[in-house]
XYZ file of C-alpha atoms in Angstrom:
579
model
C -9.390 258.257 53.369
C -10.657 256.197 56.103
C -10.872 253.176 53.789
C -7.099 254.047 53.271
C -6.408 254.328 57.202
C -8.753 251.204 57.745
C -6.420 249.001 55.107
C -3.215 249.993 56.958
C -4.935 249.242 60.602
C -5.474 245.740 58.847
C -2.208 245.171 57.657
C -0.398 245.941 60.695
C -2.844 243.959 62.668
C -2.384 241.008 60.705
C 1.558 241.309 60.895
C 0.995 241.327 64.388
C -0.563 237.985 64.523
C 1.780 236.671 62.314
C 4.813 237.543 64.680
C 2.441 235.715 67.461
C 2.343 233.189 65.644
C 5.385 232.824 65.172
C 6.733 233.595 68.498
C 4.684 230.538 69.725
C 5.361 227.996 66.346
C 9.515 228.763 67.526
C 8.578 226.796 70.814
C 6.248 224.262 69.306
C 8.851 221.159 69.923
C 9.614 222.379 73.843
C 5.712 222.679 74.038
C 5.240 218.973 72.542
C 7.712 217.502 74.475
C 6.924 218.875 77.659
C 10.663 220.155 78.195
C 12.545 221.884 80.587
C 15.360 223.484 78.387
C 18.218 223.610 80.472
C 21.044 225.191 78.750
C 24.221 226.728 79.427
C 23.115 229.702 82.010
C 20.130 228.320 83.166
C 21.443 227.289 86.590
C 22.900 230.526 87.262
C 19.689 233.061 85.741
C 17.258 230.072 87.508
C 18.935 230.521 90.987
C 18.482 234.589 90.397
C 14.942 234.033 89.643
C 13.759 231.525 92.235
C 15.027 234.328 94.494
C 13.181 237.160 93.533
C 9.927 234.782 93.098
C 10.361 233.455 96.396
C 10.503 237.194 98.005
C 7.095 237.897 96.166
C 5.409 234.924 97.460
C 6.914 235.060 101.258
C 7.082 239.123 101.536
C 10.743 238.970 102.531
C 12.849 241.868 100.378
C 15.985 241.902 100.354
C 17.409 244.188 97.056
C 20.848 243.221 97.746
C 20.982 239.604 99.419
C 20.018 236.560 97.690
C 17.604 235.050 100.667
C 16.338 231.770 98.803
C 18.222 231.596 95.564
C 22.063 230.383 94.919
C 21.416 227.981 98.214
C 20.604 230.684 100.466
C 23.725 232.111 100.840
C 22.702 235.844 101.028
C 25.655 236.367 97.983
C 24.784 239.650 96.350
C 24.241 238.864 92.700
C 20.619 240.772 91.609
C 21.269 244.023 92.565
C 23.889 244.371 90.331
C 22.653 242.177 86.887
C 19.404 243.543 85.577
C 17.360 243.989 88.956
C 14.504 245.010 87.622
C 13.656 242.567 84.962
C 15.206 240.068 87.912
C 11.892 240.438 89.786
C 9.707 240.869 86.600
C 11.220 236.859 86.072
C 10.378 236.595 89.366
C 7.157 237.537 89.250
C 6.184 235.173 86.280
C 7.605 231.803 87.636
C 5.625 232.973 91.351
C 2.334 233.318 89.420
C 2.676 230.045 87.831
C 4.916 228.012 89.769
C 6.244 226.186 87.202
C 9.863 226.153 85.954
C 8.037 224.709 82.762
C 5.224 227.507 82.296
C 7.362 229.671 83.173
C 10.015 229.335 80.093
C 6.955 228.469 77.474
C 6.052 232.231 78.689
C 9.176 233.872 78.722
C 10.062 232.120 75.310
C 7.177 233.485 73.861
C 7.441 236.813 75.480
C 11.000 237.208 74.183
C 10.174 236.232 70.771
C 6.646 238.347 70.521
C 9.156 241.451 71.755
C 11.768 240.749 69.408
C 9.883 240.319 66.343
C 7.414 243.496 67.127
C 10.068 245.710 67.671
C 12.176 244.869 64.654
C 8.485 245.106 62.736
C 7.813 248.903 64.313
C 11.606 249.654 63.100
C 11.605 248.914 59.778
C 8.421 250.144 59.512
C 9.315 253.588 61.020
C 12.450 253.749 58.832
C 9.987 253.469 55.624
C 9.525 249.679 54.845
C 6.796 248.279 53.096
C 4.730 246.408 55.305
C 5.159 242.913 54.064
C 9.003 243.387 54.056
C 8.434 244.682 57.740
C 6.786 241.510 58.365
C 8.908 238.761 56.610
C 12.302 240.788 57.982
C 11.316 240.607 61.796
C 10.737 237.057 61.810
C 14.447 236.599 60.232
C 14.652 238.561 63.285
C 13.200 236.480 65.760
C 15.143 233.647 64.603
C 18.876 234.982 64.545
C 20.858 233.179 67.262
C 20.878 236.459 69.343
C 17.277 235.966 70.494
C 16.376 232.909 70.108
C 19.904 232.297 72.550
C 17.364 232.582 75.790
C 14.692 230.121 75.031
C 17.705 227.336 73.368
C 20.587 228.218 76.322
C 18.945 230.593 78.659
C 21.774 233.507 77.531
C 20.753 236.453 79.267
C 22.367 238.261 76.492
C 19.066 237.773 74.265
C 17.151 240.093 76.694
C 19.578 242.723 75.694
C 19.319 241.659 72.512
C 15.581 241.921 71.870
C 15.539 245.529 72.849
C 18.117 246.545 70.278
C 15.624 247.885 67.794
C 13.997 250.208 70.234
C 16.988 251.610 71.135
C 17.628 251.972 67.183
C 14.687 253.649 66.644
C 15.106 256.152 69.131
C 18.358 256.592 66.857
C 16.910 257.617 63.330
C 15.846 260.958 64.044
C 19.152 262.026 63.948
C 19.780 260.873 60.185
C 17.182 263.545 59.463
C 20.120 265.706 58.139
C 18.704 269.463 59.086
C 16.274 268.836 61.117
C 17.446 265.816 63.017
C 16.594 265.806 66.549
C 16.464 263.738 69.567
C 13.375 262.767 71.081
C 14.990 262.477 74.580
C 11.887 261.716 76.788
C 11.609 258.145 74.761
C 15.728 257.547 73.699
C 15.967 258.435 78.552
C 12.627 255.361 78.921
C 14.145 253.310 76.444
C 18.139 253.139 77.673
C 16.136 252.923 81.348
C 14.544 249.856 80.535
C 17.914 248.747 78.695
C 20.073 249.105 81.719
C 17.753 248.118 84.394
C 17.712 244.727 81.592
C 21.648 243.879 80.800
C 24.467 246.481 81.817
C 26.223 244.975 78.668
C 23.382 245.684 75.897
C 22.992 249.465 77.638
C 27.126 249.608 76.771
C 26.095 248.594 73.257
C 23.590 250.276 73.135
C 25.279 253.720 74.028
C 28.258 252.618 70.899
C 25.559 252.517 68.455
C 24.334 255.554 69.185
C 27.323 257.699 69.233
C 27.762 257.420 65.101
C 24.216 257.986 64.850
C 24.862 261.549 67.196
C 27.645 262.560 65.635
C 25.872 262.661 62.005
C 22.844 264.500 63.417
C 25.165 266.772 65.431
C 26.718 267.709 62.160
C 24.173 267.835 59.516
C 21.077 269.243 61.975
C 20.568 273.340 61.554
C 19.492 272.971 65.470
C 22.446 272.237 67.257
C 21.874 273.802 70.182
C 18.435 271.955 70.665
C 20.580 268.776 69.517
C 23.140 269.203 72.304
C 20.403 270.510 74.420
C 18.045 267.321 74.601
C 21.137 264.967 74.340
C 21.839 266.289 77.526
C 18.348 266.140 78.694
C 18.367 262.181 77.519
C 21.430 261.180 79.728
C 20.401 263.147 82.869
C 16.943 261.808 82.858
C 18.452 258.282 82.140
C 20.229 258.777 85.105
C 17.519 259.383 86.853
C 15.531 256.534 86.051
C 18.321 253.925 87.141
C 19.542 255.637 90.026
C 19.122 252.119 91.713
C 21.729 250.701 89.450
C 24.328 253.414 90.077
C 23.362 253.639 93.932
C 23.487 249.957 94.140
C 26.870 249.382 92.210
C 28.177 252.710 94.221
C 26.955 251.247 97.768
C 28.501 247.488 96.736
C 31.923 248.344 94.694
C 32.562 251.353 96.943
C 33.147 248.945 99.758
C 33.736 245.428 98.298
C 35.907 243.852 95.896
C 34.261 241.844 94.264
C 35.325 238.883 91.295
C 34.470 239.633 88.150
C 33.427 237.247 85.994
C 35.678 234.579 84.415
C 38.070 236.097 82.008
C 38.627 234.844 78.131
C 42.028 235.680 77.605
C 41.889 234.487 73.783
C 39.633 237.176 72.544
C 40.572 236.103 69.016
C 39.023 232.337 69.513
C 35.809 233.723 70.030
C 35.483 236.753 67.681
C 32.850 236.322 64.820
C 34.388 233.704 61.884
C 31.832 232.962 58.692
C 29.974 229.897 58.393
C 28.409 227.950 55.566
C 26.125 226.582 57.728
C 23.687 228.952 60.260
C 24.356 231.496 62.605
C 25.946 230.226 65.933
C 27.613 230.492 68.985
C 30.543 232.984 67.455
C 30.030 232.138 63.704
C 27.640 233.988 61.135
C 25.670 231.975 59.117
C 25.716 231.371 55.542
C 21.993 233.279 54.886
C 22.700 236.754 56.604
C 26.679 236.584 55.111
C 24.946 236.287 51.658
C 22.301 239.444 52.635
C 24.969 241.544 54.226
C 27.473 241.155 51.521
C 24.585 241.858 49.259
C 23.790 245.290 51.136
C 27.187 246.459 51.345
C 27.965 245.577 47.311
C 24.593 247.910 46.814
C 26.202 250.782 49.198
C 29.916 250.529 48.042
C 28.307 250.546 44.330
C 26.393 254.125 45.053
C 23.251 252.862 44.058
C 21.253 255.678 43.457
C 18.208 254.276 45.289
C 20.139 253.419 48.548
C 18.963 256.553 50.951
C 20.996 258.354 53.268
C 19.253 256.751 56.247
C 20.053 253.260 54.400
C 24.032 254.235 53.929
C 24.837 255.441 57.606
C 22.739 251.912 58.510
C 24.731 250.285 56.516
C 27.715 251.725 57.330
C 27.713 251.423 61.251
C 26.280 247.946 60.627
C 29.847 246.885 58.821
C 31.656 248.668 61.018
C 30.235 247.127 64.007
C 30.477 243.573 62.160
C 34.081 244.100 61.449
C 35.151 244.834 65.270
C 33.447 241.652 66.288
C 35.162 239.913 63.492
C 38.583 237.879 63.685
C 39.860 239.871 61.675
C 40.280 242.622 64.525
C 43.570 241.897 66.327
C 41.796 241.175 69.511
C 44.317 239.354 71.416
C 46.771 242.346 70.927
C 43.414 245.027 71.999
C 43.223 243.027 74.812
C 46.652 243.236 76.123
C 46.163 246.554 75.733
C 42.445 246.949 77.477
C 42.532 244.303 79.682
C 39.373 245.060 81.254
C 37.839 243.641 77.940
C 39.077 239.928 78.898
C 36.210 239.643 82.096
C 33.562 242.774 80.517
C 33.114 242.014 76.721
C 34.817 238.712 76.978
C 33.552 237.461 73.554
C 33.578 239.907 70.742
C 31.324 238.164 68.840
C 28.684 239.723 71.243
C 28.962 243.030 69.143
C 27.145 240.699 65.869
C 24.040 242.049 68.008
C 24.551 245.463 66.748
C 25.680 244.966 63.576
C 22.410 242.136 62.864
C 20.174 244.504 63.823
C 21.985 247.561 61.569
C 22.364 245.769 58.682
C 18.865 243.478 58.448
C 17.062 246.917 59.138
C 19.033 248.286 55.973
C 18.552 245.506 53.887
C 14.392 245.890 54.692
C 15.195 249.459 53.516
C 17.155 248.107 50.340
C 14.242 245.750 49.213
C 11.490 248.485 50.063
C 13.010 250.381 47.370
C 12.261 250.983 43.400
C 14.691 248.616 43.074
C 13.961 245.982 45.660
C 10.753 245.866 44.560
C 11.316 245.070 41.431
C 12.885 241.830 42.059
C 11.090 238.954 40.712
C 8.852 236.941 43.001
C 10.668 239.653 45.849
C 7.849 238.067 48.530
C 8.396 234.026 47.261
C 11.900 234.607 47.999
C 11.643 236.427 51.642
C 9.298 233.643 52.438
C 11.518 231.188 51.580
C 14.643 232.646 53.479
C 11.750 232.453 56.346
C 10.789 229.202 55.826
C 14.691 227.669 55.593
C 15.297 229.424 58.963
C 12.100 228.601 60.934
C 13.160 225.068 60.247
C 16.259 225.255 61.136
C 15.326 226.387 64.418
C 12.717 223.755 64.869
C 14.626 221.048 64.002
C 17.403 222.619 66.460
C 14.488 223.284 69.144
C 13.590 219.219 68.708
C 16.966 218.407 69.373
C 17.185 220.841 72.778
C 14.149 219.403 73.938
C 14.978 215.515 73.510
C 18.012 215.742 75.890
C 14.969 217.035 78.532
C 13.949 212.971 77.758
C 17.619 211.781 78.039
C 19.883 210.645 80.903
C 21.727 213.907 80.328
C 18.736 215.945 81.281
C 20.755 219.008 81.025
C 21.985 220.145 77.432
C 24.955 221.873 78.897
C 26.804 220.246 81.945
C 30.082 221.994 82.110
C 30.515 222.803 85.699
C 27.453 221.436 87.105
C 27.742 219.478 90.453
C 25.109 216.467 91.561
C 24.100 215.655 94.509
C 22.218 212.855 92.578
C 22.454 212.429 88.922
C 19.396 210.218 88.547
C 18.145 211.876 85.440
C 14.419 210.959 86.976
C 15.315 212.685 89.922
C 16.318 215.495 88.180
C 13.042 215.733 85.985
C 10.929 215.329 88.786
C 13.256 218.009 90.733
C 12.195 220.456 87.863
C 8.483 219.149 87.790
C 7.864 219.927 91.374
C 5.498 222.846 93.076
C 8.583 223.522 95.302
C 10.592 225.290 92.955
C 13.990 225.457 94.816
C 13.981 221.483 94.728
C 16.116 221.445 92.010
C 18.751 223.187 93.768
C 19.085 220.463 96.423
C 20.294 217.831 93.606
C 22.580 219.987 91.176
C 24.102 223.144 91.473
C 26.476 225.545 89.703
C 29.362 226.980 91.344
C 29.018 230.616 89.063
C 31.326 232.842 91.578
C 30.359 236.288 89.832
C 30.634 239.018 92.073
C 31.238 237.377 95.008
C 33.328 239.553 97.602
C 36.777 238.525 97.275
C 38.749 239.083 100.466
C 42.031 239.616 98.156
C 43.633 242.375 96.109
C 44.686 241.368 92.600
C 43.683 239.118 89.504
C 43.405 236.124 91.392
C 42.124 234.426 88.151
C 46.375 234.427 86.880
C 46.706 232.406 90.331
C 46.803 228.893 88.955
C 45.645 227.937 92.887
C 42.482 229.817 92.814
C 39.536 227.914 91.726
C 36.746 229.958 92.744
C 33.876 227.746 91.320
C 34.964 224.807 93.236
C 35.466 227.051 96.325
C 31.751 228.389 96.017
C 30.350 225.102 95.529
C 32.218 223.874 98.594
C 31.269 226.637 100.765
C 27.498 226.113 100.133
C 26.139 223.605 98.296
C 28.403 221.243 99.522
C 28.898 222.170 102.819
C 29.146 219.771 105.648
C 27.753 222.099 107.720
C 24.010 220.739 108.774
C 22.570 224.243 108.417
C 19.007 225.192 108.902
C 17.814 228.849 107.007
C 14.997 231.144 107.642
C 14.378 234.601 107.425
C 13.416 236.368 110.025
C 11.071 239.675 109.983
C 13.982 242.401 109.873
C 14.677 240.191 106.493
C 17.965 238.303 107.864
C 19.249 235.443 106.968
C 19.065 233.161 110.007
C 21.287 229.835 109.986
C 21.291 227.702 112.765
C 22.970 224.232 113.726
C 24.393 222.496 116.591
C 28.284 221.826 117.004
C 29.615 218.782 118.008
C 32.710 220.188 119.308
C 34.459 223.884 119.557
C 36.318 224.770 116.484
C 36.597 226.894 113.583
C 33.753 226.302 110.679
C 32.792 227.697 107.124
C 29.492 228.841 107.261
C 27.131 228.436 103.642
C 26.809 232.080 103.582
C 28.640 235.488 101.911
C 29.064 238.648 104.195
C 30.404 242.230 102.467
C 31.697 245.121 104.292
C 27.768 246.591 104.513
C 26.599 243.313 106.348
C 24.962 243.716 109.381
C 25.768 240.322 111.693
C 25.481 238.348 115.150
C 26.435 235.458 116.118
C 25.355 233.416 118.848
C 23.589 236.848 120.068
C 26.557 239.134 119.910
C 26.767 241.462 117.664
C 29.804 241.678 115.343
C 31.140 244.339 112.541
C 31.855 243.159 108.789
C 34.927 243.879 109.304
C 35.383 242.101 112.378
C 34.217 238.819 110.992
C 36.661 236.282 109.454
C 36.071 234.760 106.147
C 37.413 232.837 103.508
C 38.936 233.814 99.851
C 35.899 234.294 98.456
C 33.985 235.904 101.443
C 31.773 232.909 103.198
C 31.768 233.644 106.544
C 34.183 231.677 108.785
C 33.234 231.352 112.471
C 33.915 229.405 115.698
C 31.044 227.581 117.178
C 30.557 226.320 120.273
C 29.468 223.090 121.490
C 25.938 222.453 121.502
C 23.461 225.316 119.639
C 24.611 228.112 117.218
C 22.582 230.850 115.569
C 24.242 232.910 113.019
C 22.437 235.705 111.678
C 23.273 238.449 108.697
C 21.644 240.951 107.151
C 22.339 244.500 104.288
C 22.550 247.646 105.658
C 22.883 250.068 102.348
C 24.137 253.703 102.690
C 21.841 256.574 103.026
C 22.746 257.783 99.289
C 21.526 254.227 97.645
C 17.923 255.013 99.998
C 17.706 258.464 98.480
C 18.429 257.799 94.580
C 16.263 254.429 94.753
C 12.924 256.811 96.295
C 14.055 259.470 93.828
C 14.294 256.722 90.622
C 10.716 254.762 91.870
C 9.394 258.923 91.843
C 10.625 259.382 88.492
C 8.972 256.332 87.149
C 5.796 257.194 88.201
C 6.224 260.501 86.772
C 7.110 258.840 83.406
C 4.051 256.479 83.660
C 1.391 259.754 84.418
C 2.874 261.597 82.108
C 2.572 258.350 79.040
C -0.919 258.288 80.238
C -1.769 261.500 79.941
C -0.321 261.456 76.505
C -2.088 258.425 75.217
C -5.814 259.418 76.816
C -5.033 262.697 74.782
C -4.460 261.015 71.678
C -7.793 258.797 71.739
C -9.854 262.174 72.187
């Protein structure tokens, strides 16, 4: 017996240093090349970042203002995408103060997490181990995670967390006695909404097929109901500074949402003969999933129950993202869907993880393993897509050495577009250097002094207003932060009249200028909410600040209680096991 238990330790140890490995081999051409990957949202997540970092490393907090990121312009952007895991980023590029270090780690990290929680899936849901293995790296290099370390996608952060959120989901499939085990499904959505508010949606659709089988085949339905319950109130709990913050800012603000896509259909999944991309899937996991659902539609006698309702919601989930949906007529219909999901092709997350979990299932069968050279072929579906991704990761990483620099430059704005200038920008122990030579003009959230879908307004262009207002401003503005963690700007006018200040103010900003104190809603500002003012000859001192309500105070102590009740109680459990 303890040979037995010693064999398994083993195994899983070693598949554990294989998904290292290959966490760090994926990055092997940005490591060789010394590159900066700077992809589509890497401007906009960097800015975010730099912010929090900067707080750590000064001691200035401020949950709600941005007080060195986005050109210090105190826009509220953080406390309302992934706050959290905002300052965790934060953290990590403060401690090595190093754009570069800092996406090797994150890379890594992202890839490690990925392929170790697909591995603890399948092997929870009954795969063999080397099946386990081989499936998480196909994993790790599906466009849905490796979409951070190639374009900085934020998405991928959501999308790594996907299987722990699944395997909080396979107790119910126990027919009679499924269950939910709410203490770890209430952690796990925590950590998934205090990540990406978009994934936690997905998340939560996933789940709800998954509850309603359990619901119906479980003899415990009371208990069912019972710690269902349980799960969403604690949840609750634990990200009461999400719901405080989003309460305390779109109680009082109206803010932009994010760009809309009004053609749904253009971006909904299509099929591909080539790989899996940007709104296409690729020619390997078409050929597995129509595999899996030929097995299921068949009635296969050695496809389980678990496998079936797997594969099931996995199709189902593939077929809403597809272009097959009428999306542009859903849309008309749920407008809110053009600026929230925007791209249906973001549901393939669901469905990847659904469907490569049941084909694991499939092969760890009587029948799956029984397929010829079963492990010679996994390896080489591993091998094809590994170096795919390389050779794509060698690509990415050349343009660092280019004049472009940048891999995506839609919408980016120079100041100087010197490509060494840039490079050394990036290279530099200052970390907001960058941001003094390029800039994007991302207007998310930004308080809108308006009523209606300005986006239909063919006049409103939002990123070039943003961009104008602070980055390019011809304002010569100096910015510091004082001890009651303001924003201080200061500059001298050449004459009295009327000027656009680089800075945001919402109805909960606290302000004075030129010593006299002034209400929110007193204060003039532009479309898009930078403060408009009229200085005086000679010196000017601005100052703002974010006073939250009482209720966002209360819920933040009470979530930051809860946490540490969660973390006692973990450790408590753990300490008990290793007696």
């Amino acid at each position: 017996m303890r040979r037995l238990t010693k064999s398994i330790q083993q195994h899983k140890i070693q598949s554990v240093l294989i998904i290292l490995l290959f966490s760090i081999l994926l990055i092997v051409p940005q490591i060789y090349f010394h590159a900066i990957i700077l992809g589509a949202d890497s401007i906009f997540h960097f800015n975010r970042f730099y912010d929090t970092a900067m707080q750590i490393k000064t001691g200035h907090f401020s949950y709600f203002m941005s007080l060195y990121g986005f050109n210090q312009s105190g826009r509220i952007v953080n406390a309302l995408y992934g706050p959290v895991v905002a300052y965790l980023n934060g953290a990590v590029l403060a401690l090595v103060n190093s754009w570069f270090k800092y996406q090797i780690i994150t890379n890594i990290l992202l890839n490690f997490v990925a392929g170790f929680g697909f591995y603890k899936l399948s092997k929870y849901a009954g795969a063999k181990n080397n099946v386990a293995t081989l499936m998480a790296i196909v994993y790790m290099n599906s466009y849905w995670v490796t979409a951070w370390s190639d374009s900085q996608k934020f998405s991928a952060w959501g999308a790594v967390l996907i299987p722990y959120v699944i395997m909080q989901a396979l107790p119910m499939l126990k027919r009679q006695d499924a269950k939910i085990h709410y203490g770890a499904l209430a952690i796990v959505m925590a950590i998934m909404i205090q990540t990406h508010m978009l994934s936690a949606l997905f998340s939560v659709l996933v789940l709800i097929p998954f509850a309603l089988v359990g619901l119906f085949t479980t003899r415990h339905k009371v208990a069912f109901v019972r710690d269902g319950c349980l799960a969403v109130g604690l949840t609750i709990i634990l990200t009461g500074n999400i719901w405080g913050g989003m309460l305390d800012i779109y109680g009082s603000d109206n803010l932009l949402k994010p760009y809309p896509q009004y053609d749904l259909q253009a971006v909904a999944t299509s099929f591909s003969w080539g790989h899996d991309s940007f709104g296409t899937l690729g020619l390997i996991s078409s050929c597995l999933f129509a595999i899996q659902l030929l097995l299921v539609f068949k009635r296969a006698s050695f496809i389980s129950f678990t496998n079936r309702v797997l594969t099931y919601v996995g199709a189902t989930f593939l077929l809403l993202s597809s272009d097959i949906m009428p999306w542009n007529t859903i849309g008309k219909h749920l407008p809110v869907l053009y600026s929230f999901l925007q791209f249906p092709f973001r549901l393939v997350i669901l469905s990847n993880v659904l469907l490569l979990l049941a084909v694991s299932l499939t092969l760890s069968s009587n029948f799956g393993q029984k397929i010829s050279h079963l492990t010679t072929v996994m390896v080489l579906i591993v091998v094809l897509l590994t170096t795919f991704n390389l050779q794509k990761k060698v690509t990415i990483s050349q343009k660092w050495l280019s004049d472009n620099v940048l891999t995506y430059r839609n919408k980016i704005i120079y100041k100087d577009k010197n490509p060494d200038v840039i490079r050394a920008a990036f290279k530099d122990k200052n970390l907001g250097k960058p941001f003094t030579i390029l800039q994007k003009g991302t207007p998310d959230y930004l308080p809108i002094q308006q009523q209606g879908n300005l986006w239909q307004k063919n006049s409103f262009k939002p990123y070039r207003a943003n961009i104008k207002a602070t980055f390019l401003n011809n304002i010569k503005v100096n910015k510091s932060v004082n001890q009651q963690q303001h924003l201080v700007l200061s500059w001298q006018g050449n004459q009295v009249r009327n000027v656009i200040l680089p800075v945001y103010k919402y109805t909960h900003s606290v302000t004075t200028f030129n010593h006299k104190r002034i209400s929110s809603r007193g204060l003039k500002a532009n479309i898009i909410g930078a403060v408009e003012v009229k200085q005086q000859k000679g010196a000017n001192i601005f100052e703002i600040g974010y006073q939250p309500s009482y209720i966002f105070k209360m819920v933040s102590i009470l979530t930051a209680l809860a946490w540490l009740l969660v973390l006692a109680r973990s450790l408590q459990i753990i300490m008990v096991k290793e007696k």
